[in-house]
Amino acid sequence: CGCLLGTVREKILELSPIKTKLVKAKITDLLKADEVFITNVAIGVLAIDKIADKEFKNKNYIKVFANLLDKDIKKYVKNATN
């Protein structure tokens, strides 16, 4: 969407229950990962299923991040409408 650069990414880093950091990763780094995802204001958190021949079946942290983001958005909306 490009509404505000990195808004969802920054929120995920803030809410993460695990030690998380932002890095520039090469494709070779991503191929070693257990999970890969992208974030965007329109989609929230989207799991990447496959890069080249590597399939990413593990979605544990992605689900955690998506749930945390969803709860945070609902809290924001509730507070904004009161």
mmCIF file of C-alpha atoms in Angstrom:
data_model
loop_
_atom_site.group_PDB
_atom_site.id
_atom_site.type_symbol
_atom_site.label_atom_id
_atom_site.label_comp_id
_atom_site.label_asym_id
_atom_site.label_seq_id
_atom_site.Cartn_x
_atom_site.Cartn_y
_atom_site.Cartn_z
ATOM 1 C CA CYS A 1 0.000 0.000 0.000
ATOM 2 C CA GLY A 2 2.775 2.395 0.880
ATOM 3 C CA CYS A 3 0.564 4.465 3.210
ATOM 4 C CA LEU A 4 3.269 4.927 5.826
ATOM 5 C CA LEU A 5 6.551 3.191 5.193
ATOM 6 C CA GLY A 6 7.130 0.338 7.651
ATOM 7 C CA THR A 7 4.106 0.945 9.897
ATOM 8 C CA VAL A 8 3.125 -2.720 10.248
ATOM 9 C CA ARG A 9 6.755 -3.858 10.334
ATOM 10 C CA GLU A 10 7.499 -1.507 13.230
ATOM 11 C CA LYS A 11 4.375 -2.642 15.100
ATOM 12 C CA ILE A 12 5.388 -6.305 14.694
ATOM 13 C CA LEU A 13 8.868 -5.529 16.030
ATOM 14 C CA GLU A 14 7.301 -3.684 18.979
ATOM 15 C CA LEU A 15 4.761 -6.397 19.851
ATOM 16 C CA SER A 16 6.972 -9.438 19.264
ATOM 17 C CA PRO A 17 7.192 -11.797 22.258
ATOM 18 C CA ILE A 18 10.549 -13.050 20.965
ATOM 19 C CA LYS A 19 13.788 -11.172 20.372
ATOM 20 C CA THR A 20 13.327 -9.693 16.931
ATOM 21 C CA LYS A 21 15.465 -7.433 14.808
ATOM 22 C CA LEU A 22 15.293 -5.938 11.361
ATOM 23 C CA VAL A 23 18.017 -7.110 8.963
ATOM 24 C CA LYS A 24 18.711 -6.966 5.267
ATOM 25 C CA ALA A 25 18.537 -10.582 4.183
ATOM 26 C CA LYS A 26 19.744 -12.170 0.998
ATOM 27 C CA ILE A 27 17.768 -14.926 -0.705
ATOM 28 C CA THR A 28 20.327 -17.430 0.608
ATOM 29 C CA ASP A 29 19.536 -16.256 4.154
ATOM 30 C CA LEU A 30 15.791 -16.605 3.584
ATOM 31 C CA LEU A 31 16.256 -20.128 2.253
ATOM 32 C CA LYS A 32 17.776 -21.085 5.641
ATOM 33 C CA ALA A 33 14.808 -19.672 7.581
ATOM 34 C CA ASP A 34 12.041 -21.707 9.203
ATOM 35 C CA GLU A 35 9.428 -19.044 8.415
ATOM 36 C CA VAL A 36 9.297 -16.088 6.044
ATOM 37 C CA PHE A 37 6.610 -13.419 5.918
ATOM 38 C CA ILE A 38 5.889 -9.972 4.585
ATOM 39 C CA THR A 39 3.876 -7.184 6.150
ATOM 40 C CA ASN A 40 1.698 -4.474 4.684
ATOM 41 C CA VAL A 41 -1.064 -2.170 5.905
ATOM 42 C CA ALA A 42 -3.590 -3.800 3.559
ATOM 43 C CA ILE A 43 -2.725 -7.448 4.326
ATOM 44 C CA GLY A 44 -1.194 -7.322 7.801
ATOM 45 C CA VAL A 45 1.067 -10.377 7.995
ATOM 46 C CA LEU A 46 1.309 -12.716 5.011
ATOM 47 C CA ALA A 47 3.209 -16.001 5.106
ATOM 48 C CA ILE A 48 5.514 -16.799 2.214
ATOM 49 C CA ASP A 49 4.851 -20.399 1.242
ATOM 50 C CA LYS A 50 7.737 -20.943 -1.150
ATOM 51 C CA ILE A 51 10.945 -19.369 -2.450
ATOM 52 C CA ALA A 52 12.557 -21.192 -5.344
ATOM 53 C CA ASP A 53 12.323 -24.900 -4.384
ATOM 54 C CA LYS A 54 12.174 -24.280 -0.612
ATOM 55 C CA GLU A 55 8.728 -24.647 0.959
ATOM 56 C CA PHE A 56 7.975 -22.997 4.288
ATOM 57 C CA LYS A 57 5.449 -25.162 6.116
ATOM 58 C CA ASN A 58 6.027 -23.790 9.627
ATOM 59 C CA LYS A 59 3.668 -20.887 10.390
ATOM 60 C CA ASN A 60 3.904 -20.728 14.201
ATOM 61 C CA TYR A 61 5.429 -17.273 14.622
ATOM 62 C CA ILE A 62 3.480 -15.862 11.699
ATOM 63 C CA LYS A 63 0.240 -16.816 13.455
ATOM 64 C CA VAL A 64 1.490 -15.229 16.679
ATOM 65 C CA PHE A 65 2.422 -11.998 14.879
ATOM 66 C CA ALA A 66 -0.869 -11.879 12.986
ATOM 67 C CA ASN A 67 -2.865 -12.391 16.206
ATOM 68 C CA LEU A 68 -0.883 -9.739 18.078
ATOM 69 C CA LEU A 69 -1.396 -7.270 15.245
ATOM 70 C CA ASP A 70 -5.114 -8.047 15.061
ATOM 71 C CA LYS A 71 -5.546 -7.511 18.828
ATOM 72 C CA ASP A 72 -3.598 -4.260 18.673
ATOM 73 C CA ILE A 73 -5.731 -2.935 15.805
ATOM 74 C CA LYS A 74 -8.957 -3.865 17.620
ATOM 75 C CA LYS A 75 -7.703 -2.122 20.766
ATOM 76 C CA TYR A 76 -6.812 0.972 18.748
ATOM 77 C CA VAL A 77 -10.232 1.071 17.040
ATOM 78 C CA LYS A 78 -12.048 0.553 20.354
ATOM 79 C CA ASN A 79 -10.114 3.390 21.992
ATOM 80 C CA ALA A 80 -10.606 5.663 18.983
ATOM 81 C CA THR A 81 -14.386 5.183 18.974
ATOM 82 C CA ASN A 82 -14.870 5.808 22.705
#
